[in-house]
Amino acid sequence: MGFEDVCCTGLGLGLGRQDRPQSRLQSDHQEKKKKLCLKYDNSFPCLTLGPSEDTYQLAAKINDAGKGYGESTDLHRQASSLSAVSSFSNSSIKKERDLCGEVEVEVEVEVEIERVSSRASDEDEEGNSRKKLRLTKEQAVILEDSFKQHSTLNPRQKQVLAKQLNLRPRQVEVWFQNRRARTKLKQTEVDCELLRKRCETLTDENQRLQKELQELKALKLATPLYMQLPAATLTMCPSCERIGSGGDASSKTSFTIGAKPRFCNPFTHPSPAC
DNA sequence: ACCGTCAACCGGCGCT
DNA sequence: AGCGCCGGTTGACGGT
């Protein structure tokens, strides 16, 4: 019995993988990505610091001035340390609108800013490179703290956190999704390790019992007939210390080999031989 | 060059 | 239909 045996039980941890028609999926994926990149090739990092109103004014300034790349770098300097390099994705506007009521208005403002401004990053002219965002330490700490309090977010919490971190709500949402996935993966690894250890223990136990069985079989061959009776068949009367087969009153012998073993509680029912 | 990490994305599923 | 979440995947990036 090995680890595989255990893993084939109902205790599976779901570590297998599903095969999917990769090629079709892949091309589909690439196609959609292309479209997205073309559509949002003017998106830029969200560099807001203060309330969205201020943000809007800043964006309006930029818009009015008709400035592009260089200006956004200046804006970058005005931003808080948290805002540094936080938004490079090309996510859709629809997904930005993941909030309701007045919140949605604020989000739309941010999207608007993304549209009117150029990027202050090393994206190429077509804007179709996917830049890797690294959250700052401060952002990560705040997100972790928040995750410790609640592993899921309601729209309001998401919005508040996004504002606090100067990220887009979608980014906060994605971070929480990925964080939950990481937690789950870690837990799966822990479970797998526990299962492996349990398997080892059971294997050892099995070997020990097999060995014991062999010894008992060997002993059986080397002992007289009466000693070969199953242990439950023979009882010792505590008062007379004679071996009896259990409750057969007609029996005159001190022990019998009964066809059916009977169980006798020597403490409540003394043997008939007494 | 290779590998691990992680933000971002997509499709699917369940819920309302 | 819209939304949120999940599993799987991609691609950028940093470390070796």
Coordinates of C-alpha atoms (C1' of nucleotides) in Angstrom, one line a residue:
Chain A
M1 CA 0.0 0.0 0.0
G2 CA 1.4 3.3 -1.0
F3 CA 0.6 6.9 -1.3
E4 CA -1.2 6.3 -4.6
D5 CA -3.6 4.0 -2.8
V6 CA -4.7 6.6 -0.5
C7 CA -5.0 9.2 -3.2
C8 CA -7.3 6.9 -5.1
T9 CA -9.8 7.0 -2.2
G10 CA -12.6 9.5 -1.7
L11 CA -10.1 11.7 0.0
G12 CA -8.7 13.1 -3.1
L13 CA -7.5 16.6 -2.9
G14 CA -8.3 17.6 -6.5
L15 CA -4.8 17.9 -7.6
G16 CA -5.5 16.6 -11.0
R17 CA -6.0 18.8 -14.1
Q18 CA -8.6 19.0 -16.7
D19 CA -7.6 19.0 -20.2
R20 CA -9.2 21.6 -22.3
P21 CA -9.1 22.3 -26.1
Q22 CA -6.1 24.6 -25.6
S23 CA -5.5 25.7 -29.1
R24 CA -9.0 26.9 -29.6
L25 CA -9.1 28.5 -26.3
Q26 CA -5.7 30.1 -26.8
S27 CA -6.6 31.7 -30.1
D28 CA -9.8 32.9 -28.7
H29 CA -8.0 34.4 -25.8
Q30 CA -5.4 36.1 -27.9
E31 CA -8.0 37.5 -30.2
K32 CA -9.9 39.0 -27.3
K33 CA -6.7 40.3 -25.9
K34 CA -5.9 42.0 -29.1
K35 CA -9.2 43.7 -29.2
L36 CA -8.9 44.9 -25.7
C37 CA -5.4 46.3 -26.3
L38 CA -6.6 48.1 -29.4
K39 CA -9.6 49.5 -27.6
Y40 CA -7.8 50.7 -24.5
D41 CA -4.4 51.6 -25.9
N42 CA -4.7 55.0 -24.3
S43 CA -5.2 53.8 -20.8
F44 CA -2.7 54.9 -18.3
P45 CA -1.8 54.4 -14.7
C46 CA -4.2 55.7 -12.1
L47 CA -2.3 58.3 -10.4
T48 CA -4.9 59.8 -8.2
L49 CA -4.2 60.7 -4.6
G50 CA -7.0 62.6 -3.1
P51 CA -10.7 62.4 -3.5
S52 CA -12.1 61.8 -6.9
E53 CA -13.1 65.4 -7.3
D54 CA -9.5 66.5 -7.0
T55 CA -8.6 63.7 -9.3
Y56 CA -11.1 64.9 -11.8
Q57 CA -9.7 68.4 -11.7
L58 CA -6.2 67.2 -12.2
A59 CA -7.3 65.1 -15.1
A60 CA -9.3 68.1 -16.5
K61 CA -6.1 70.2 -16.2
I62 CA -4.2 67.6 -18.2
N63 CA -7.0 67.4 -20.7
D64 CA -7.2 71.2 -21.1
A65 CA -3.5 71.6 -21.4
G66 CA -3.6 68.9 -24.0
K67 CA -0.4 67.5 -22.6
G68 CA 0.6 63.8 -22.7
Y69 CA 3.4 61.7 -21.6
G70 CA 5.6 64.2 -19.9
E71 CA 2.8 65.8 -18.0
S72 CA 1.7 62.5 -16.5
T73 CA 5.2 62.1 -15.1
D74 CA 4.7 65.3 -13.2
L75 CA 1.4 64.1 -12.0
H76 CA 3.1 61.0 -10.9
R77 CA 5.4 63.0 -8.7
Q78 CA 2.4 64.6 -7.0
A79 CA 0.9 61.3 -6.2
S80 CA 1.3 59.5 -2.9
S81 CA 3.9 56.8 -2.3
L82 CA 1.0 54.3 -2.6
S83 CA 0.1 55.3 -6.0
A84 CA 3.5 54.9 -7.5
V85 CA 3.2 52.2 -10.2
S86 CA -0.1 50.8 -9.5
S87 CA -2.2 50.5 -12.6
F88 CA -1.0 49.2 -15.9
S89 CA -3.8 46.9 -16.9
N90 CA -6.1 47.2 -19.9
S91 CA -9.3 46.1 -18.2
S92 CA -12.6 46.9 -19.6
I93 CA -14.9 49.8 -18.7
K94 CA -17.7 47.4 -18.0
K95 CA -15.7 45.7 -15.4
E96 CA -14.8 49.0 -13.8
R97 CA -18.4 49.6 -13.2
D98 CA -18.6 47.0 -10.5
L99 CA -20.2 49.3 -8.0
C100 CA -23.6 50.9 -7.5
G101 CA -25.0 54.4 -6.9
E102 CA -22.7 57.3 -6.3
V103 CA -19.8 55.0 -6.2
E104 CA -20.2 54.2 -9.8
V105 CA -19.9 57.8 -10.7
E106 CA -16.5 58.0 -9.0
V107 CA -15.3 55.0 -10.9
E108 CA -16.5 56.4 -14.1
V109 CA -14.4 59.4 -13.4
E110 CA -11.4 57.3 -13.0
V111 CA -12.1 55.5 -16.2
E112 CA -12.4 58.9 -17.8
I113 CA -9.0 59.9 -16.5
E114 CA -7.6 56.7 -18.0
R115 CA -9.0 57.6 -21.3
V116 CA -7.8 61.2 -21.4
S117 CA -4.4 60.6 -20.2
S118 CA -1.4 58.9 -21.6
R119 CA 0.8 56.4 -19.7
A120 CA 3.9 57.3 -17.8
S121 CA 5.4 53.9 -18.3
D122 CA 7.5 52.0 -20.7
E123 CA 4.6 50.8 -22.7
D124 CA 5.3 50.8 -26.5
E125 CA 3.6 53.1 -28.9
E126 CA 0.8 50.7 -29.8
G127 CA 0.1 50.3 -26.1
N128 CA -0.3 46.6 -26.4
S129 CA 2.2 45.4 -24.0
R130 CA 1.0 44.1 -20.7
K131 CA 3.1 45.7 -18.0
K132 CA 3.6 43.9 -14.8
L133 CA 2.3 45.7 -11.8
R134 CA 4.1 45.3 -8.5
L135 CA 2.2 46.5 -5.5
T136 CA 4.2 48.6 -3.1
K137 CA 5.0 47.3 0.4
E138 CA 2.5 49.7 1.9
Q139 CA -0.2 48.6 -0.4
A140 CA 0.5 44.9 0.2
V141 CA 0.5 45.4 4.0
I142 CA -2.9 47.2 3.9
L143 CA -4.4 44.6 1.7
E144 CA -3.1 41.8 3.9
D145 CA -4.5 43.4 7.0
S146 CA -7.8 43.8 5.3
F147 CA -7.7 40.2 4.1
K148 CA -7.1 39.1 7.7
Q149 CA -10.3 40.9 8.7
H150 CA -12.4 39.6 5.9
S151 CA -11.4 37.4 3.0
T152 CA -14.1 38.8 0.8
L153 CA -15.2 42.3 0.1
N154 CA -18.5 44.0 -0.4
P155 CA -18.6 46.7 -3.0
R156 CA -18.3 49.5 -0.4
Q157 CA -15.3 47.9 1.3
K158 CA -13.7 47.4 -2.1
Q159 CA -14.3 51.0 -3.0
V160 CA -12.9 52.4 0.3
L161 CA -9.9 50.2 0.0
A162 CA -9.3 51.1 -3.6
K163 CA -9.4 54.7 -2.7
Q164 CA -7.1 54.3 0.3
L165 CA -4.6 52.4 -1.8
N166 CA -5.0 54.6 -4.9
L167 CA -5.9 51.5 -6.9
R168 CA -8.8 50.8 -9.1
P169 CA -11.6 48.7 -7.4
R170 CA -11.0 46.0 -10.0
Q171 CA -7.4 45.7 -8.9
V172 CA -8.5 45.3 -5.3
E173 CA -11.0 42.7 -6.4
V174 CA -8.4 40.8 -8.4
W175 CA -5.9 40.9 -5.5
F176 CA -8.5 39.4 -3.2
Q177 CA -9.3 36.7 -5.7
N178 CA -5.7 35.8 -6.1
R179 CA -5.1 36.0 -2.4
R180 CA -8.0 33.5 -1.7
A181 CA -6.6 31.2 -4.4
R182 CA -3.2 31.3 -2.7
T183 CA -4.7 30.6 0.7
K184 CA -6.6 27.6 -0.8
L185 CA -3.5 26.3 -2.5
K186 CA -1.5 26.5 0.7
Q187 CA -4.2 24.7 2.6
T188 CA -4.3 22.0 0.0
E189 CA -0.6 21.5 0.4
V190 CA -1.0 21.3 4.1
D191 CA -3.8 18.8 3.7
C192 CA -1.7 16.8 1.2
E193 CA 1.2 16.6 3.7
L194 CA -1.1 15.5 6.5
L195 CA -2.5 12.8 4.2
R196 CA 1.0 11.7 3.3
K197 CA 2.0 11.4 6.9
R198 CA -1.2 9.6 7.8
C199 CA -0.5 7.2 4.9
E200 CA 2.9 6.5 6.3
T201 CA 1.5 5.8 9.7
L202 CA -1.1 3.4 8.4
T203 CA 1.5 1.6 6.3
D204 CA 3.7 1.1 9.4
E205 CA 0.6 -0.1 11.3
N206 CA -0.3 -2.5 8.6
Q207 CA 3.2 -3.9 8.5
R208 CA 3.2 -4.3 12.2
L209 CA -0.1 -6.2 12.1
Q210 CA 1.0 -8.4 9.3
K211 CA 4.0 -9.3 11.3
E212 CA 1.9 -10.1 14.3
L213 CA -0.4 -12.2 12.2
Q214 CA 2.5 -14.3 11.0
E215 CA 3.8 -14.8 14.5
L216 CA 0.3 -15.9 15.6
K217 CA 0.1 -18.4 12.7
A218 CA 3.4 -19.8 13.6
L219 CA 2.4 -20.1 17.2
K220 CA -0.8 -21.9 16.2
L221 CA 1.1 -24.6 14.4
A222 CA 3.3 -25.2 17.4
T223 CA 0.6 -25.4 20.1
P224 CA -1.8 -28.3 21.3
L225 CA -5.3 -28.5 20.0
Y226 CA -7.1 -27.0 23.0
M227 CA -4.8 -24.0 22.9
Q228 CA -5.9 -23.4 19.4
L229 CA -9.4 -22.4 20.5
P230 CA -10.4 -18.8 19.9
A231 CA -9.7 -16.8 22.9
A232 CA -13.3 -15.8 23.2
T233 CA -14.4 -19.4 23.5
L234 CA -12.6 -20.1 26.8
T235 CA -13.4 -18.2 29.9
M236 CA -11.8 -18.3 33.3
C237 CA -14.1 -18.3 36.3
P238 CA -12.7 -15.8 38.8
S239 CA -14.0 -17.7 41.8
C240 CA -12.8 -21.3 41.0
E241 CA -10.2 -20.4 38.4
R242 CA -11.3 -23.2 36.1
I243 CA -11.6 -22.8 32.4
G244 CA -15.0 -23.2 31.0
S245 CA -16.6 -22.9 27.6
G246 CA -19.4 -20.7 28.9
G247 CA -22.9 -21.4 30.1
D248 CA -23.4 -25.1 29.1
A249 CA -24.9 -26.6 32.2
S250 CA -24.9 -30.2 30.9
S251 CA -21.2 -30.2 30.5
K252 CA -19.3 -32.1 33.1
T253 CA -15.9 -31.3 31.9
S254 CA -13.9 -28.4 32.9
F255 CA -13.8 -27.1 29.3
T256 CA -15.5 -28.1 26.1
I257 CA -14.9 -27.4 22.5
G258 CA -18.3 -25.9 21.6
A259 CA -19.6 -25.7 18.2
K260 CA -20.8 -22.2 18.9
P261 CA -18.7 -20.1 21.2
R262 CA -20.6 -18.5 23.9
F263 CA -19.4 -15.5 25.8
C264 CA -19.5 -15.4 29.5
N265 CA -19.0 -12.5 31.8
P266 CA -17.1 -14.1 34.6
F267 CA -17.8 -11.2 36.9
T268 CA -21.5 -11.4 36.8
H269 CA -22.1 -15.0 35.8
P270 CA -19.8 -17.6 37.3
S271 CA -19.3 -20.7 35.2
P272 CA -21.6 -23.7 35.7
A273 CA -18.7 -25.7 36.9
C274 CA -18.6 -23.7 40.2
Chain B
dA1 C1' 18.2 30.2 -19.8
dC2 C1' 15.4 28.6 -16.5
dC3 C1' 12.2 28.9 -12.7
dG4 C1' 9.0 30.9 -9.3
dT5 C1' 5.9 34.6 -8.2
dC6 C1' 2.0 37.3 -9.0
dA7 C1' -1.2 40.8 -11.2
dA8 C1' -4.4 40.3 -14.7
dC9 C1' -7.4 37.9 -17.6
dC10 C1' -11.0 34.5 -19.3
dG11 C1' -14.7 31.1 -19.1
dG12 C1' -17.8 28.8 -16.3
dC13 C1' -20.9 28.3 -12.6
dG14 C1' -24.3 29.5 -9.0
dC15 C1' -27.0 33.0 -7.0
dT16 C1' -30.5 36.7 -7.1
Chain C
dA1 C1' -29.3 39.3 -17.3
dG2 C1' -26.1 40.8 -14.1
dC3 C1' -22.9 39.9 -10.6
dG4 C1' -19.3 37.7 -7.8
dC5 C1' -16.4 34.0 -7.2
dC6 C1' -13.4 30.2 -8.7
dG7 C1' -10.2 27.5 -11.4
dG8 C1' -7.1 27.8 -14.9
dT9 C1' -4.0 30.4 -17.6
dT10 C1' -1.0 34.1 -19.4
dG11 C1' 2.8 37.2 -19.4
dA12 C1' 6.0 40.4 -17.0
dC13 C1' 9.4 40.4 -13.9
dG14 C1' 13.0 39.2 -10.5
dG15 C1' 16.2 35.9 -8.7
dT16 C1' 19.5 32.1 -9.6

